[in-house]
Structure formats: C-alpha cells, structure tokens
Amino acid sequence: MQADPSVALQALLVLTVLSLVPAILLMTTSFIRIVVVLSFARSALGLPQTPPNQVLLGLALFLTGFIMWPVWQQANADGIQAYLHGDISAQTAIERTSQPLRDFMFRQTRQDELALFVRLANLPPPNGPADVPTHVLIPAFMLSELKTAFQMGFMILVPFLVIDLVVASLVMSLGMMMLPPTTLSLPFKILLFVLADGWTLIVQSLIQSFH
C-alpha cells in the first residue's frame, strides 16, 4: 500500500519548517531586541553571570511568544488552517502565513535600513510593501532591531554609569587607590535596580516599544 503523496508532502513540509524554526524565531520576531536589551541590563549591573544565560534566554523566549502571539494566531488562521482544510493551495498558504510576519517586520523596520538593503540588492524603488522581497526585508528588520536595542540599552546604562563615576570620584578623593570602584558601586547599583523595580520597567518598556 503506497502512501498518499499529499501526506508525504505535508510531512516533508512540517519537518522543513521545524528545522527552520530557530532561525525564523531569531530573524523575524521580537527576540533580537529583547535579548540584546536584557543583556545590556545585566552588563549595566556589573553582574556578567547573573541572571544566568539560560534565564535571560528563557525570559526572552517567553516575552517573544507574548508579543508575537497575535501575529502567529493570524498566520495560523489565514494560512495553515485554511491549507489543512483544503481551502487553498500550498503556495497561497505560504503567502498568507508569511503576510502577518511581513506586516510585523514592516512596522518595526526603519526606512533608512530598508532603503539601504533595497539599494544593495539593486532593486528599483518600491511603490509599496508588496514590492519589497522578504529576503530584503529580513536583514533590514534585523538591523533596525539592533539599532533600537542599542538605543534602549544606552538609556539603561546611563544611570549606572553615573553611580560608577560618583563612587570612583569618592574613592579617589579618599585616597583608596587600590580598591576597585566597581566593587563599592555594585551594591548601590543593585539597590537602585531593586528600588526602581528594574526588571518590571525593562519588560514593560520592551513590550510597549513594539506597539
């Protein structure tokens, strides 16, 4: 008894998508901005291993799921479910599934980065989002996310840098040349972060930045 070719094709398609999930998660979602900003927050505190990488990545993944859930729901309803019910072809399903992700990336992509990659790809100026290929949109989106993440990270670093400078000035004025200023400033930075409810503020700012 031979297997149905359509079933075999669906299985191959599912396996292909599953193998590409990590790359898709990194390239087309909010994960880049979130993980970079969280890394900045950890560096600003002066704690290179606290929270551990597993905790930061886990938090970044769950926040990505929280932010991207409406997009994934729309992609599933418009493309995947319609294809599984036999209402549309595979090509149409791919287009409908990718469209919500493209809309999300367009909302977060800066015009300068998009124009840069359009020019590097030797494409004519697009008349609208539909004229921008996905292979041009994705790197423009990633570059925009990195720029936004570094801007947010800079705002996180500033108050902790001020604390380091103040403590360093006090240490120098007291003549304690052999005592590292970062050792004294660390408790004050942690105290400031706790009193300001830092993690809540960072997570709230990250989620709101996508709206």
mmCIF file of C-alpha atoms in Angstrom:
data_model
loop_
_atom_site.group_PDB
_atom_site.id
_atom_site.type_symbol
_atom_site.label_atom_id
_atom_site.label_comp_id
_atom_site.label_asym_id
_atom_site.label_seq_id
_atom_site.Cartn_x
_atom_site.Cartn_y
_atom_site.Cartn_z
ATOM 1 C CA MET A 1 0.000 0.000 0.000
ATOM 2 C CA GLN A 2 1.548 3.262 -1.159
ATOM 3 C CA ALA A 3 1.432 6.403 0.953
ATOM 4 C CA ASP A 4 -0.623 9.338 -0.260
ATOM 5 C CA PRO A 5 1.783 11.783 -1.987
ATOM 6 C CA SER A 6 -0.014 14.740 -0.403
ATOM 7 C CA VAL A 7 0.513 13.268 3.075
ATOM 8 C CA ALA A 8 4.193 12.682 2.338
ATOM 9 C CA LEU A 9 4.499 16.240 1.045
ATOM 10 C CA GLN A 10 2.826 17.621 4.174
ATOM 11 C CA ALA A 11 5.195 15.610 6.382
ATOM 12 C CA LEU A 12 8.193 16.925 4.450
ATOM 13 C CA LEU A 13 6.871 20.476 4.738
ATOM 14 C CA VAL A 14 6.353 20.135 8.504
ATOM 15 C CA LEU A 15 9.864 18.736 9.014
ATOM 16 C CA THR A 16 11.352 21.561 6.936
ATOM 17 C CA VAL A 17 9.502 24.206 8.907
ATOM 18 C CA LEU A 18 10.530 22.638 12.218
ATOM 19 C CA SER A 19 14.192 22.679 11.190
ATOM 20 C CA LEU A 20 13.913 26.374 10.341
ATOM 21 C CA VAL A 21 12.031 27.408 13.491
ATOM 22 C CA PRO A 22 15.145 28.597 15.421
ATOM 23 C CA ALA A 23 16.296 30.748 12.504
ATOM 24 C CA ILE A 24 12.784 32.112 11.914
ATOM 25 C CA LEU A 25 12.478 32.908 15.621
ATOM 26 C CA LEU A 26 15.727 34.870 15.561
ATOM 27 C CA MET A 27 15.213 36.693 12.274
ATOM 28 C CA THR A 28 11.541 37.597 12.078
ATOM 29 C CA THR A 29 10.350 38.206 15.644
ATOM 30 C CA SER A 30 10.951 40.473 18.614
ATOM 31 C CA PHE A 31 13.602 38.123 20.039
ATOM 32 C CA ILE A 32 16.596 40.172 18.841
ATOM 33 C CA ARG A 33 15.574 43.384 20.582
ATOM 34 C CA ILE A 34 14.543 41.632 23.777
ATOM 35 C CA VAL A 35 17.674 39.533 24.284
ATOM 36 C CA VAL A 36 20.027 42.431 23.486
ATOM 37 C CA VAL A 37 18.270 44.808 25.907
ATOM 38 C CA LEU A 38 18.259 42.179 28.664
ATOM 39 C CA SER A 39 21.973 41.624 28.080
ATOM 40 C CA PHE A 40 22.560 45.372 28.398
ATOM 41 C CA ALA A 41 20.682 45.392 31.697
ATOM 42 C CA ARG A 42 22.834 42.592 33.072
ATOM 43 C CA SER A 43 26.029 44.327 31.940
ATOM 44 C CA ALA A 44 24.903 47.627 33.439
ATOM 45 C CA LEU A 45 24.523 45.975 36.818
ATOM 46 C CA GLY A 46 28.061 44.632 36.604
ATOM 47 C CA LEU A 47 26.921 41.033 37.030
ATOM 48 C CA PRO A 48 28.202 39.141 33.965
ATOM 49 C CA GLN A 49 26.757 35.803 35.085
ATOM 50 C CA THR A 50 23.659 36.888 36.998
ATOM 51 C CA PRO A 51 20.994 36.174 35.838
ATOM 52 C CA PRO A 52 22.429 33.147 34.001
ATOM 53 C CA ASN A 53 22.219 32.933 30.228
ATOM 54 C CA GLN A 54 19.531 30.262 30.470
ATOM 55 C CA VAL A 55 17.308 32.576 32.488
ATOM 56 C CA LEU A 56 17.779 35.529 30.112
ATOM 57 C CA LEU A 57 17.141 33.379 27.049
ATOM 58 C CA GLY A 58 14.095 31.800 28.674
ATOM 59 C CA LEU A 59 12.663 35.198 29.581
ATOM 60 C CA ALA A 60 13.411 36.473 26.066
ATOM 61 C CA LEU A 61 11.653 33.465 24.514
ATOM 62 C CA PHE A 62 8.529 33.826 26.648
ATOM 63 C CA LEU A 63 8.359 37.585 26.037
ATOM 64 C CA THR A 64 8.756 36.895 22.321
ATOM 65 C CA GLY A 65 5.844 34.476 22.474
ATOM 66 C CA PHE A 66 3.749 37.026 24.373
ATOM 67 C CA ILE A 67 4.430 39.787 21.839
ATOM 68 C CA MET A 68 4.184 37.622 18.722
ATOM 69 C CA TRP A 69 1.138 35.581 19.748
ATOM 70 C CA PRO A 70 -1.429 37.707 17.837
ATOM 71 C CA VAL A 71 0.781 37.588 14.738
ATOM 72 C CA TRP A 72 1.162 33.810 14.944
ATOM 73 C CA GLN A 73 -2.568 33.366 15.520
ATOM 74 C CA GLN A 74 -3.370 35.352 12.404
ATOM 75 C CA ALA A 75 -0.779 33.441 10.359
ATOM 76 C CA ASN A 76 -2.185 30.137 11.581
ATOM 77 C CA ALA A 77 -5.807 31.076 10.856
ATOM 78 C CA ASP A 78 -5.213 32.655 7.455
ATOM 79 C CA GLY A 79 -2.653 30.221 6.082
ATOM 80 C CA ILE A 80 -2.028 26.968 7.931
ATOM 81 C CA GLN A 81 -5.575 26.077 8.947
ATOM 82 C CA ALA A 82 -7.017 27.048 5.569
ATOM 83 C CA TYR A 83 -4.454 24.819 3.850
ATOM 84 C CA LEU A 84 -5.064 21.881 6.188
ATOM 85 C CA HIS A 85 -8.798 22.126 5.426
ATOM 86 C CA GLY A 86 -8.051 22.079 1.702
ATOM 87 C CA ASP A 87 -9.420 25.557 1.037
ATOM 88 C CA ILE A 88 -6.240 26.980 -0.515
ATOM 89 C CA SER A 89 -3.134 25.735 -2.314
ATOM 90 C CA ALA A 90 0.301 25.348 -0.720
ATOM 91 C CA GLN A 91 1.628 28.453 -2.470
ATOM 92 C CA THR A 92 -1.288 30.547 -1.252
ATOM 93 C CA ALA A 93 -0.852 29.118 2.242
ATOM 94 C CA ILE A 94 2.802 30.187 2.297
ATOM 95 C CA GLU A 95 1.878 33.706 1.183
ATOM 96 C CA ARG A 96 -0.924 34.058 3.729
ATOM 97 C CA THR A 97 1.190 32.614 6.539
ATOM 98 C CA SER A 98 4.105 34.931 5.861
ATOM 99 C CA GLN A 99 1.994 38.067 5.397
ATOM 100 C CA PRO A 100 1.342 38.731 9.141
ATOM 101 C CA LEU A 101 5.083 38.309 9.826
ATOM 102 C CA ARG A 102 5.904 40.692 6.984
ATOM 103 C CA ASP A 103 3.418 43.237 8.357
ATOM 104 C CA PHE A 104 5.033 42.986 11.796
ATOM 105 C CA MET A 105 8.524 43.430 10.373
ATOM 106 C CA PHE A 106 7.457 46.418 8.274
ATOM 107 C CA ARG A 107 6.050 48.147 11.365
ATOM 108 C CA GLN A 108 9.376 47.761 13.190
ATOM 109 C CA THR A 109 11.773 48.396 10.281
ATOM 110 C CA ARG A 110 13.260 51.844 9.815
ATOM 111 C CA GLN A 111 13.038 53.446 6.399
ATOM 112 C CA ASP A 112 16.791 54.094 6.240
ATOM 113 C CA GLU A 113 17.681 50.429 6.759
ATOM 114 C CA LEU A 114 15.046 49.285 4.281
ATOM 115 C CA ALA A 115 16.294 51.748 1.659
ATOM 116 C CA LEU A 116 19.863 50.568 2.271
ATOM 117 C CA PHE A 117 19.118 46.914 1.508
ATOM 118 C CA VAL A 118 16.891 47.785 -1.437
ATOM 119 C CA ARG A 119 19.812 49.720 -2.872
ATOM 120 C CA LEU A 120 22.321 46.955 -2.092
ATOM 121 C CA ALA A 121 20.055 44.434 -3.823
ATOM 122 C CA ASN A 122 19.970 46.656 -6.936
ATOM 123 C CA LEU A 123 16.191 46.812 -6.856
ATOM 124 C CA PRO A 124 14.064 49.680 -8.172
ATOM 125 C CA PRO A 125 12.443 51.898 -5.542
ATOM 126 C CA PRO A 126 9.379 50.013 -4.284
ATOM 127 C CA ASN A 127 5.933 51.530 -4.630
ATOM 128 C CA GLY A 128 4.682 49.747 -1.528
ATOM 129 C CA PRO A 129 5.358 46.938 0.955
ATOM 130 C CA ALA A 130 4.306 44.304 -1.570
ATOM 131 C CA ASP A 131 7.232 45.289 -3.821
ATOM 132 C CA VAL A 132 9.822 44.564 -1.105
ATOM 133 C CA PRO A 133 11.058 40.938 -1.229
ATOM 134 C CA THR A 134 11.256 39.034 2.021
ATOM 135 C CA HIS A 135 14.987 38.408 1.620
ATOM 136 C CA VAL A 136 15.456 42.208 1.609
ATOM 137 C CA LEU A 137 13.000 42.895 4.419
ATOM 138 C CA ILE A 138 14.517 40.428 6.923
ATOM 139 C CA PRO A 139 18.076 41.888 7.117
ATOM 140 C CA ALA A 140 16.636 45.423 7.186
ATOM 141 C CA PHE A 141 14.388 44.373 10.075
ATOM 142 C CA MET A 142 17.288 42.759 11.952
ATOM 143 C CA LEU A 143 19.481 45.835 11.550
ATOM 144 C CA SER A 144 16.640 48.069 12.741
ATOM 145 C CA GLU A 145 16.084 45.848 15.763
ATOM 146 C CA LEU A 146 19.768 46.020 16.680
ATOM 147 C CA LYS A 147 19.753 49.807 16.421
ATOM 148 C CA THR A 148 16.629 50.115 18.568
ATOM 149 C CA ALA A 149 18.014 47.640 21.113
ATOM 150 C CA PHE A 150 21.277 49.575 21.454
ATOM 151 C CA GLN A 151 19.377 52.841 21.922
ATOM 152 C CA MET A 152 17.324 51.278 24.712
ATOM 153 C CA GLY A 153 20.464 49.706 26.180
ATOM 154 C CA PHE A 154 22.176 53.095 26.279
ATOM 155 C CA MET A 155 19.301 54.526 28.309
ATOM 156 C CA ILE A 156 19.690 51.635 30.758
ATOM 157 C CA LEU A 157 23.456 52.120 31.096
ATOM 158 C CA VAL A 158 23.392 55.869 31.839
ATOM 159 C CA PRO A 159 22.136 55.833 35.476
ATOM 160 C CA PHE A 160 24.506 53.017 36.424
ATOM 161 C CA LEU A 161 27.398 54.826 34.763
ATOM 162 C CA VAL A 162 26.620 57.862 36.921
ATOM 163 C CA ILE A 163 26.819 55.698 40.036
ATOM 164 C CA ASP A 164 30.183 54.304 38.913
ATOM 165 C CA LEU A 165 31.542 57.808 38.311
ATOM 166 C CA VAL A 166 30.353 59.100 41.680
ATOM 167 C CA VAL A 167 31.808 56.134 43.569
ATOM 168 C CA ALA A 168 35.076 56.365 41.614
ATOM 169 C CA SER A 169 35.360 60.068 42.482
ATOM 170 C CA LEU A 170 34.781 59.340 46.174
ATOM 171 C CA VAL A 171 37.359 56.533 46.159
ATOM 172 C CA MET A 172 39.939 58.779 44.504
ATOM 173 C CA SER A 173 39.246 61.654 46.895
ATOM 174 C CA LEU A 174 39.713 59.335 49.891
ATOM 175 C CA GLY A 175 42.996 58.065 48.519
ATOM 176 C CA MET A 176 41.908 54.436 48.314
ATOM 177 C CA MET A 177 43.767 53.814 45.090
ATOM 178 C CA MET A 178 43.981 50.028 45.426
ATOM 179 C CA LEU A 179 40.244 49.467 45.964
ATOM 180 C CA PRO A 180 38.342 48.871 42.686
ATOM 181 C CA PRO A 181 35.467 51.389 42.456
ATOM 182 C CA THR A 182 33.224 48.793 40.809
ATOM 183 C CA THR A 183 33.370 46.676 43.958
ATOM 184 C CA LEU A 184 31.907 49.536 46.003
ATOM 185 C CA SER A 185 29.412 50.663 43.387
ATOM 186 C CA LEU A 186 27.907 47.198 42.834
ATOM 187 C CA PRO A 187 25.701 47.182 45.980
ATOM 188 C CA PHE A 188 24.420 50.684 45.169
ATOM 189 C CA LYS A 189 23.560 49.700 41.598
ATOM 190 C CA ILE A 190 21.697 46.607 42.765
ATOM 191 C CA LEU A 191 19.883 48.683 45.404
ATOM 192 C CA LEU A 192 18.840 51.239 42.769
ATOM 193 C CA PHE A 193 17.680 48.490 40.433
ATOM 194 C CA VAL A 194 15.619 46.802 43.143
ATOM 195 C CA LEU A 195 14.050 50.030 44.427
ATOM 196 C CA ALA A 196 13.133 51.089 40.893
ATOM 197 C CA ASP A 197 11.675 47.626 40.146
ATOM 198 C CA GLY A 198 14.074 47.437 37.234
ATOM 199 C CA TRP A 199 13.024 44.168 35.632
ATOM 200 C CA THR A 200 9.388 45.219 35.524
ATOM 201 C CA LEU A 201 10.293 48.561 33.972
ATOM 202 C CA ILE A 202 12.501 46.929 31.347
ATOM 203 C CA VAL A 203 9.919 44.297 30.405
ATOM 204 C CA GLN A 204 7.165 46.915 30.261
ATOM 205 C CA SER A 205 9.291 49.188 28.077
ATOM 206 C CA LEU A 206 10.162 46.316 25.757
ATOM 207 C CA ILE A 207 6.543 45.286 25.248
ATOM 208 C CA GLN A 208 5.370 48.859 24.740
ATOM 209 C CA SER A 209 8.167 49.523 22.252
ATOM 210 C CA PHE A 210 6.515 47.094 19.822
ATOM 211 C CA HIS A 211 3.184 48.850 19.978
#
